Amino acid sequence: MEAFAIARVQLSFASIIATPTGAERFATAFYTAMWAESTGIRELFPAGMESMRRRFSTAVGWVVGRLHEPDTVDNFLAQLARDHRKYGVEPVHYRVAGSALLVAIRECTPLILWTAALERTWAEVIDRLVETMATAAATDDLPASWGATVVGHERVLPDLAIIRLETDGPIPYHAGQYMSVQIPQRPHMWRYLSAAIPPNPHGQIEFHVRRVSTGWVSPALVGETAVGDRWTIGPPLGGLHVDRESGRDVLMIASGTGLAPMRAQIMEMAMRGDNPRVHLFYGGKYPCDLYDLETLWQIAMTNPWLTIVPVLEEKENPWWHPAPVKEPPTGLNRPVYGKLGRVAGQFGTWADRQIQIAGSPSMIRTTLYALSAAGTPRQNISFDPL
């Protein structure tokens, strides 16, 4: 697709999400149009759609922003199509979704911008997206989901748990990817979690989960999960990885449980003899938020290619977690104080690095801004949209 056409589509979508309620209105219009067009498709989706609407708008925005990277977009859409098989979505449903998407875009784009030429361009984009997803769903030979049994549940903080499972069969994910999970306490409500350990032949997997006070699923994951629970896990998603062929060193920036995909990659790298240098900024508000810092310290002490920089906003733990603050081992970095993205940006442009960011959406946005302001090339930076 020509650069001018891509820019026209991106401007149109930017106008849709320009207001605080724009993304919600767009997603609502899409699902309303899709359910009106196809009888029975509503039953494939959960009753509560707030999380799905948010993820849908995020995914569309991520794709639109990368139309100039067709291979990246195709890979993401293929993964997403395979993941949707767990809902019972079939290839034919993507045609219905494509029609509904065009309706939603037409309805939500300001009239002053909507022209026959723009509609043709959007139709061309949507046709390609639909074809990519329908083909991926039709040709996938992996299971739609895997069963798993909880074998460990550790509350490391009042609002954070490490959950360990053994899957019924090995899941073909790579370190850095994430998966959707469904738990017995919240049937039909899928949530995305990053694997915190690399894959192994025994089907063991670990997730780090932080409770969101307004969430439907995370409170049950942290507070109600019990050993013996049976989970359902969807296909692996995401593209975070270390590109060894590039010859470039690596910058990782993670906050909270965003550490999980970085941790899995670092653990896998520690099994190799030769690695690029990895510089990890690991951030949180309080020292206790760096809940797995000791594991990282242990890896760094025996792997000189790894540098860990703790980043904190406060020097002491809060009253509700009055644990003593641990000192780093001799020779390792002491904490740096400030906002995570701002601290990372103060160290330079990192223009010679391949960069990964993982954390909350707001953390990713502010870190992207800080790195861009420092002169970091946007194409060097990777993060997963969901």
Coordinates of C-alpha atoms in Angstrom, one line a residue:
M1 CA 0.0 0.0 0.0
E2 CA 1.3 3.5 -0.9
A3 CA 2.5 5.8 1.9
F4 CA -0.2 8.3 1.1
A5 CA -3.0 5.7 1.5
I6 CA -1.5 4.5 4.8
A7 CA -1.3 8.1 6.1
R8 CA -5.0 8.7 5.1
V9 CA -6.1 5.6 7.0
Q10 CA -4.0 6.6 10.0
L11 CA -5.4 10.1 10.1
S12 CA -9.0 8.7 9.9
F13 CA -8.4 6.4 12.8
A14 CA -6.7 9.1 14.8
S15 CA -9.9 11.2 14.4
I16 CA -12.0 8.3 15.7
I17 CA -10.0 7.9 19.0
A18 CA -9.2 11.6 19.5
T19 CA -11.8 12.0 22.2
P20 CA -11.8 10.3 25.6
T21 CA -14.8 8.2 24.7
G22 CA -13.8 7.6 21.1
A23 CA -12.2 4.2 21.4
E24 CA -15.2 2.9 23.4
R25 CA -17.7 4.3 20.9
F26 CA -15.8 2.8 18.0
A27 CA -15.7 -0.7 19.6
T28 CA -19.3 -0.6 20.6
A29 CA -20.3 0.4 17.0
F30 CA -18.2 -2.6 15.7
Y31 CA -19.8 -5.2 18.0
T32 CA -23.3 -3.8 17.5
A33 CA -22.9 -4.0 13.7
M34 CA -21.4 -7.5 13.8
W35 CA -24.2 -8.9 16.0
A36 CA -26.8 -7.3 13.8
E37 CA -25.3 -8.8 10.7
S38 CA -25.0 -12.4 11.8
T39 CA -27.5 -14.3 13.9
G40 CA -25.9 -16.4 16.6
I41 CA -22.5 -14.8 16.6
R42 CA -23.3 -12.9 19.9
E43 CA -23.3 -16.3 21.7
L44 CA -19.6 -16.7 21.0
F45 CA -18.7 -13.8 23.2
P46 CA -18.9 -13.3 27.0
A47 CA -21.7 -11.3 28.6
G48 CA -19.4 -8.6 29.9
M49 CA -17.7 -6.9 26.9
E50 CA -15.8 -4.0 28.5
S51 CA -12.4 -5.7 28.4
M52 CA -13.0 -7.1 24.9
R53 CA -14.0 -3.7 23.6
R54 CA -10.9 -2.1 25.1
R55 CA -8.6 -4.8 23.6
F56 CA -10.4 -4.5 20.2
S57 CA -9.7 -0.8 19.9
T58 CA -6.1 -1.3 21.1
A59 CA -5.5 -4.0 18.5
V60 CA -7.0 -2.0 15.7
G61 CA -4.9 1.0 16.6
W62 CA -1.8 -1.1 16.8
V63 CA -2.4 -2.6 13.3
V64 CA -3.2 0.8 11.8
G65 CA -0.1 2.3 13.2
R66 CA 2.0 -0.4 11.6
L67 CA 0.5 -0.7 8.1
H68 CA 4.0 0.3 6.8
E69 CA 5.3 -3.0 8.4
P70 CA 3.1 -5.6 6.5
D71 CA 5.0 -8.6 7.8
T72 CA 4.7 -7.5 11.4
V73 CA 0.9 -6.9 10.9
D74 CA 0.4 -10.2 9.2
N75 CA 2.1 -12.1 12.0
F76 CA 0.1 -10.4 14.7
L77 CA -3.2 -10.9 12.9
A78 CA -2.4 -14.6 12.3
Q79 CA -1.7 -15.1 16.0
L80 CA -4.9 -13.3 16.9
A81 CA -7.0 -15.5 14.5
R82 CA -5.5 -18.6 16.0
D83 CA -6.3 -17.3 19.5
H84 CA -9.9 -16.6 18.6
R85 CA -10.5 -20.3 17.7
K86 CA -11.0 -20.8 21.5
Y87 CA -14.3 -18.8 21.2
G88 CA -15.6 -21.0 18.4
V89 CA -14.9 -18.3 15.8
E90 CA -14.6 -19.8 12.3
P91 CA -13.0 -18.4 9.1
V92 CA -16.4 -17.3 7.7
H93 CA -16.9 -15.1 10.7
Y94 CA -14.0 -12.9 9.7
R95 CA -16.0 -11.7 6.6
V96 CA -18.8 -10.7 8.9
A97 CA -16.3 -8.9 11.2
G98 CA -14.8 -7.1 8.2
S99 CA -18.2 -5.7 7.1
A100 CA -18.9 -4.6 10.7
L101 CA -15.5 -2.9 10.9
L102 CA -16.1 -0.8 7.9
V103 CA -19.6 0.2 9.2
A104 CA -18.0 1.2 12.6
I105 CA -15.3 3.2 10.9
R106 CA -17.8 5.0 8.6
E107 CA -20.0 5.7 11.6
C108 CA -17.3 7.1 13.8
T109 CA -15.1 9.0 11.4
P110 CA -16.0 12.7 11.4
L111 CA -18.2 13.5 8.3
I112 CA -15.8 16.2 7.2
L113 CA -13.1 13.5 6.6
W114 CA -15.2 10.7 5.1
T115 CA -15.0 10.5 1.3
A116 CA -15.6 7.9 -1.3
A117 CA -11.8 7.6 -1.8
L118 CA -11.3 7.1 2.0
E119 CA -14.0 4.4 2.1
R120 CA -12.3 2.5 -0.8
T121 CA -8.9 2.7 1.0
W122 CA -10.4 1.4 4.2
A123 CA -12.2 -1.4 2.3
E124 CA -8.9 -2.4 0.7
V125 CA -7.1 -2.5 4.1
I126 CA -10.0 -4.4 5.8
D127 CA -10.1 -7.0 3.0
R128 CA -6.4 -7.7 3.5
L129 CA -6.8 -8.0 7.3
V130 CA -9.8 -10.3 6.9
E131 CA -8.1 -12.6 4.4
T132 CA -5.0 -12.9 6.6
M133 CA -7.0 -13.8 9.7
A134 CA -9.4 -16.2 7.8
T135 CA -6.5 -18.0 6.2
A136 CA -4.6 -18.3 9.5
A137 CA -7.6 -19.7 11.3
A138 CA -8.4 -22.2 8.5
T139 CA -4.8 -23.6 8.2
D140 CA -3.8 -23.8 11.9
D141 CA -3.2 -27.4 13.0
L142 CA -2.6 -26.7 16.7
P143 CA -5.2 -27.2 19.4
A144 CA -7.5 -24.3 20.0
S145 CA -6.6 -24.4 23.7
W146 CA -4.7 -26.5 26.3
G147 CA -5.8 -27.7 29.7
A148 CA -3.5 -27.1 32.7
T149 CA -3.5 -27.8 36.5
V150 CA -2.4 -25.3 39.1
V151 CA 0.5 -26.8 41.1
G152 CA 1.5 -23.7 43.0
H153 CA 0.1 -20.4 44.2
E154 CA 2.3 -17.9 46.1
R155 CA 1.2 -14.5 47.4
V156 CA 4.4 -12.5 47.3
L157 CA 2.5 -9.3 48.0
P158 CA -1.0 -8.7 49.2
D159 CA -2.0 -7.9 45.6
L160 CA 0.4 -10.0 43.7
A161 CA 0.6 -13.8 43.2
I162 CA 3.0 -16.2 41.4
I163 CA 1.0 -19.0 39.9
R164 CA 2.6 -22.2 38.6
L165 CA 0.9 -24.7 36.4
E166 CA 1.5 -28.0 34.5
T167 CA -0.1 -28.2 31.1
D168 CA -1.6 -31.3 29.7
G169 CA 0.8 -31.0 26.8
P170 CA 3.7 -28.7 25.9
I171 CA 2.5 -25.3 24.6
P172 CA 4.7 -24.2 21.6
Y173 CA 5.4 -20.7 22.9
H174 CA 8.8 -18.9 22.9
A175 CA 10.1 -16.8 25.8
G176 CA 8.6 -13.3 25.7
Q177 CA 5.1 -14.4 24.5
Y178 CA 1.8 -14.2 26.4
M179 CA -1.4 -16.3 26.4
S180 CA -5.0 -16.0 27.2
V181 CA -6.3 -17.9 30.2
Q182 CA -9.7 -18.9 31.5
I183 CA -10.1 -19.9 35.2
P184 CA -12.9 -21.9 36.8
Q185 CA -13.8 -19.0 39.1
R186 CA -14.6 -16.8 36.1
P187 CA -15.8 -19.0 33.2
H188 CA -16.0 -17.4 29.7
M189 CA -13.8 -14.5 30.8
W190 CA -10.4 -14.7 29.2
R191 CA -7.4 -12.7 30.3
Y192 CA -3.9 -12.3 28.8
L193 CA -0.9 -13.3 30.9
S194 CA 2.8 -13.4 30.0
A195 CA 4.8 -16.6 30.7
A196 CA 7.5 -15.8 33.2
I197 CA 9.7 -18.9 32.4
P198 CA 10.8 -20.2 29.1
P199 CA 9.1 -23.3 27.6
N200 CA 10.2 -26.8 28.8
P201 CA 9.3 -30.3 27.8
H202 CA 7.5 -31.0 31.0
G203 CA 4.7 -28.4 30.3
Q204 CA 5.5 -26.3 33.3
I205 CA 4.6 -22.7 33.1
E206 CA 4.5 -19.7 35.5
F207 CA 2.4 -16.5 35.5
H208 CA 2.8 -13.4 37.7
V209 CA -0.5 -11.7 38.3
R210 CA -1.3 -8.3 40.0
R211 CA -4.8 -7.6 41.2
V212 CA -6.6 -4.8 39.6
S213 CA -9.2 -3.5 42.1
T214 CA -11.8 -2.8 39.4
G215 CA -11.1 -6.0 37.5
W216 CA -13.4 -9.0 37.0
V217 CA -10.7 -11.7 36.8
S218 CA -7.5 -10.6 38.5
P219 CA -8.9 -10.5 42.0
A220 CA -9.9 -14.1 41.6
L221 CA -6.5 -15.0 40.1
V222 CA -4.7 -13.5 43.1
G223 CA -7.1 -14.3 45.9
E224 CA -9.1 -17.4 45.0
T225 CA -6.8 -19.6 42.9
A226 CA -6.1 -23.0 44.6
V227 CA -3.8 -25.9 43.9
G228 CA -5.6 -28.4 41.8
D229 CA -7.7 -25.8 39.8
R230 CA -8.1 -26.6 36.1
W231 CA -7.3 -23.8 33.7
T232 CA -7.8 -23.4 30.0
I233 CA -4.9 -21.7 28.1
G234 CA -5.1 -20.3 24.6
P235 CA -2.4 -20.2 21.9
P236 CA 0.7 -18.1 22.3
L237 CA 0.7 -14.5 21.2
G238 CA 3.2 -11.7 20.9
G239 CA 6.5 -10.9 19.3
L240 CA 8.9 -9.9 22.0
H241 CA 12.2 -11.6 21.3
V242 CA 15.9 -11.0 21.1
D243 CA 17.1 -10.8 17.5
R244 CA 20.5 -12.4 17.6
E245 CA 21.1 -11.9 13.9
S246 CA 21.0 -8.1 14.2
G247 CA 24.2 -8.0 16.3
R248 CA 22.8 -5.3 18.5
D249 CA 22.7 -5.3 22.3
V250 CA 19.4 -5.2 24.1
L251 CA 17.6 -2.7 26.3
M252 CA 14.6 -4.0 28.4
I253 CA 12.3 -1.7 30.4
A254 CA 9.8 -3.4 32.7
S255 CA 7.5 -2.4 35.5
G256 CA 5.5 -4.6 37.9
T257 CA 4.4 -7.9 36.4
G258 CA 5.6 -6.6 33.0
L259 CA 8.8 -8.2 34.2
A260 CA 7.5 -11.6 33.2
P261 CA 8.3 -11.7 29.5
M262 CA 11.7 -10.1 30.1
R263 CA 12.4 -12.6 32.9
A264 CA 11.6 -15.6 30.6
Q265 CA 13.9 -14.3 27.9
I266 CA 16.7 -13.6 30.4
M267 CA 16.4 -17.1 31.9
E268 CA 16.5 -18.7 28.4
M269 CA 19.6 -16.6 27.5
A270 CA 21.3 -17.8 30.7
M271 CA 21.2 -21.3 29.3
R272 CA 23.4 -20.2 26.4
G273 CA 27.1 -19.6 26.2
D274 CA 27.1 -16.5 24.0
N275 CA 24.6 -13.6 24.4
P276 CA 24.4 -9.9 23.5
R277 CA 24.6 -7.5 26.4
V278 CA 21.3 -6.9 28.1
H279 CA 20.5 -3.7 30.1
L280 CA 17.3 -4.1 32.2
F281 CA 15.6 -1.2 33.9
Y282 CA 13.2 -2.8 36.4
G283 CA 10.8 -0.2 37.9
G284 CA 8.2 0.2 40.6
K285 CA 6.9 2.8 43.0
Y286 CA 8.1 1.1 46.2
P287 CA 11.0 -1.4 46.8
C288 CA 8.5 -4.2 47.4
D289 CA 7.2 -3.7 43.9
L290 CA 10.4 -5.1 42.6
Y291 CA 9.2 -8.5 43.9
D292 CA 11.6 -10.6 41.8
L293 CA 14.7 -8.5 42.0
E294 CA 16.6 -11.2 44.0
T295 CA 16.2 -13.7 41.1
L296 CA 17.6 -11.1 38.7
W297 CA 20.5 -10.4 41.0
Q298 CA 21.3 -14.1 41.1
I299 CA 21.3 -14.4 37.3
A300 CA 23.4 -11.2 36.9
M301 CA 26.1 -12.4 39.4
T302 CA 26.9 -15.3 37.1
N303 CA 26.2 -13.8 33.7
P304 CA 28.3 -10.7 33.0
W305 CA 26.3 -9.8 29.9
L306 CA 23.3 -8.8 32.2
T307 CA 23.0 -5.4 33.9
I308 CA 20.1 -4.8 36.3
V309 CA 19.2 -1.2 37.2
P310 CA 16.4 -1.0 39.8
V311 CA 14.3 2.2 39.4
L312 CA 12.1 3.4 42.3
E313 CA 9.9 6.4 43.1
E314 CA 10.1 5.9 46.9
K315 CA 13.0 4.8 49.1
E316 CA 10.9 3.0 51.7
N317 CA 8.2 0.4 51.5
P318 CA 4.6 1.4 52.3
W319 CA 3.0 0.9 55.7
W320 CA 1.0 -2.1 54.4
H321 CA 4.2 -3.9 53.5
P322 CA 6.8 -3.0 56.2
A323 CA 9.5 -5.4 55.0
P324 CA 13.1 -4.3 55.2
V325 CA 14.6 -3.0 52.0
K326 CA 17.3 -5.4 50.7
E327 CA 20.7 -4.2 49.6
P328 CA 22.1 -5.3 46.2
P329 CA 25.0 -7.7 46.2
T330 CA 28.5 -6.2 45.9
G331 CA 29.2 -5.0 42.4
L332 CA 25.6 -4.7 41.3
N333 CA 23.7 -1.4 40.7
R334 CA 22.0 0.4 43.5
P335 CA 18.5 1.8 42.8
V336 CA 18.0 4.9 40.8
Y337 CA 15.1 7.2 41.8
G338 CA 12.5 8.7 39.5
K339 CA 9.9 7.8 36.9
L340 CA 10.9 4.7 35.0
G341 CA 10.7 6.1 31.4
R342 CA 12.3 9.3 32.4
V343 CA 15.2 7.5 34.1
A344 CA 15.8 5.3 31.1
G345 CA 15.7 8.3 28.7
Q346 CA 18.3 10.1 30.8
F347 CA 21.0 7.5 29.9
G348 CA 21.0 8.5 26.3
T349 CA 19.2 7.7 23.0
W350 CA 19.9 3.9 23.1
A351 CA 19.9 4.2 19.3
D352 CA 22.3 1.2 19.0
R353 CA 20.0 -1.2 21.0
Q354 CA 17.0 -3.3 20.2
I355 CA 14.5 -2.2 22.9
Q356 CA 11.6 -4.0 24.6
I357 CA 9.0 -2.4 26.9
A358 CA 6.5 -4.2 29.1
G359 CA 4.1 -2.9 31.8
S360 CA 0.8 -1.1 32.1
P361 CA -0.5 0.8 29.1
S362 CA 0.2 4.1 30.8
M363 CA 3.7 3.1 31.6
I364 CA 4.3 2.0 28.0
R365 CA 3.0 5.3 26.7
T366 CA 5.0 7.5 29.0
T367 CA 8.2 5.5 28.4
L368 CA 7.7 5.7 24.6
Y369 CA 7.4 9.4 24.9
A370 CA 10.5 9.7 27.1
L371 CA 12.6 7.6 24.8
S372 CA 11.4 9.5 21.7
A373 CA 12.2 12.8 23.4
A374 CA 15.7 11.5 24.0
G375 CA 16.1 10.7 20.3
T376 CA 15.5 7.0 20.3
P377 CA 14.4 5.8 16.9
R378 CA 10.8 4.5 17.1
Q379 CA 11.5 1.5 14.9
N380 CA 14.0 0.2 17.5
I381 CA 11.2 -0.2 20.2
S382 CA 9.0 -3.3 20.6
F383 CA 6.0 -3.8 22.8
D384 CA 3.0 -6.1 22.7
P385 CA -0.4 -4.4 22.2
L386 CA -2.5 -6.7 24.4

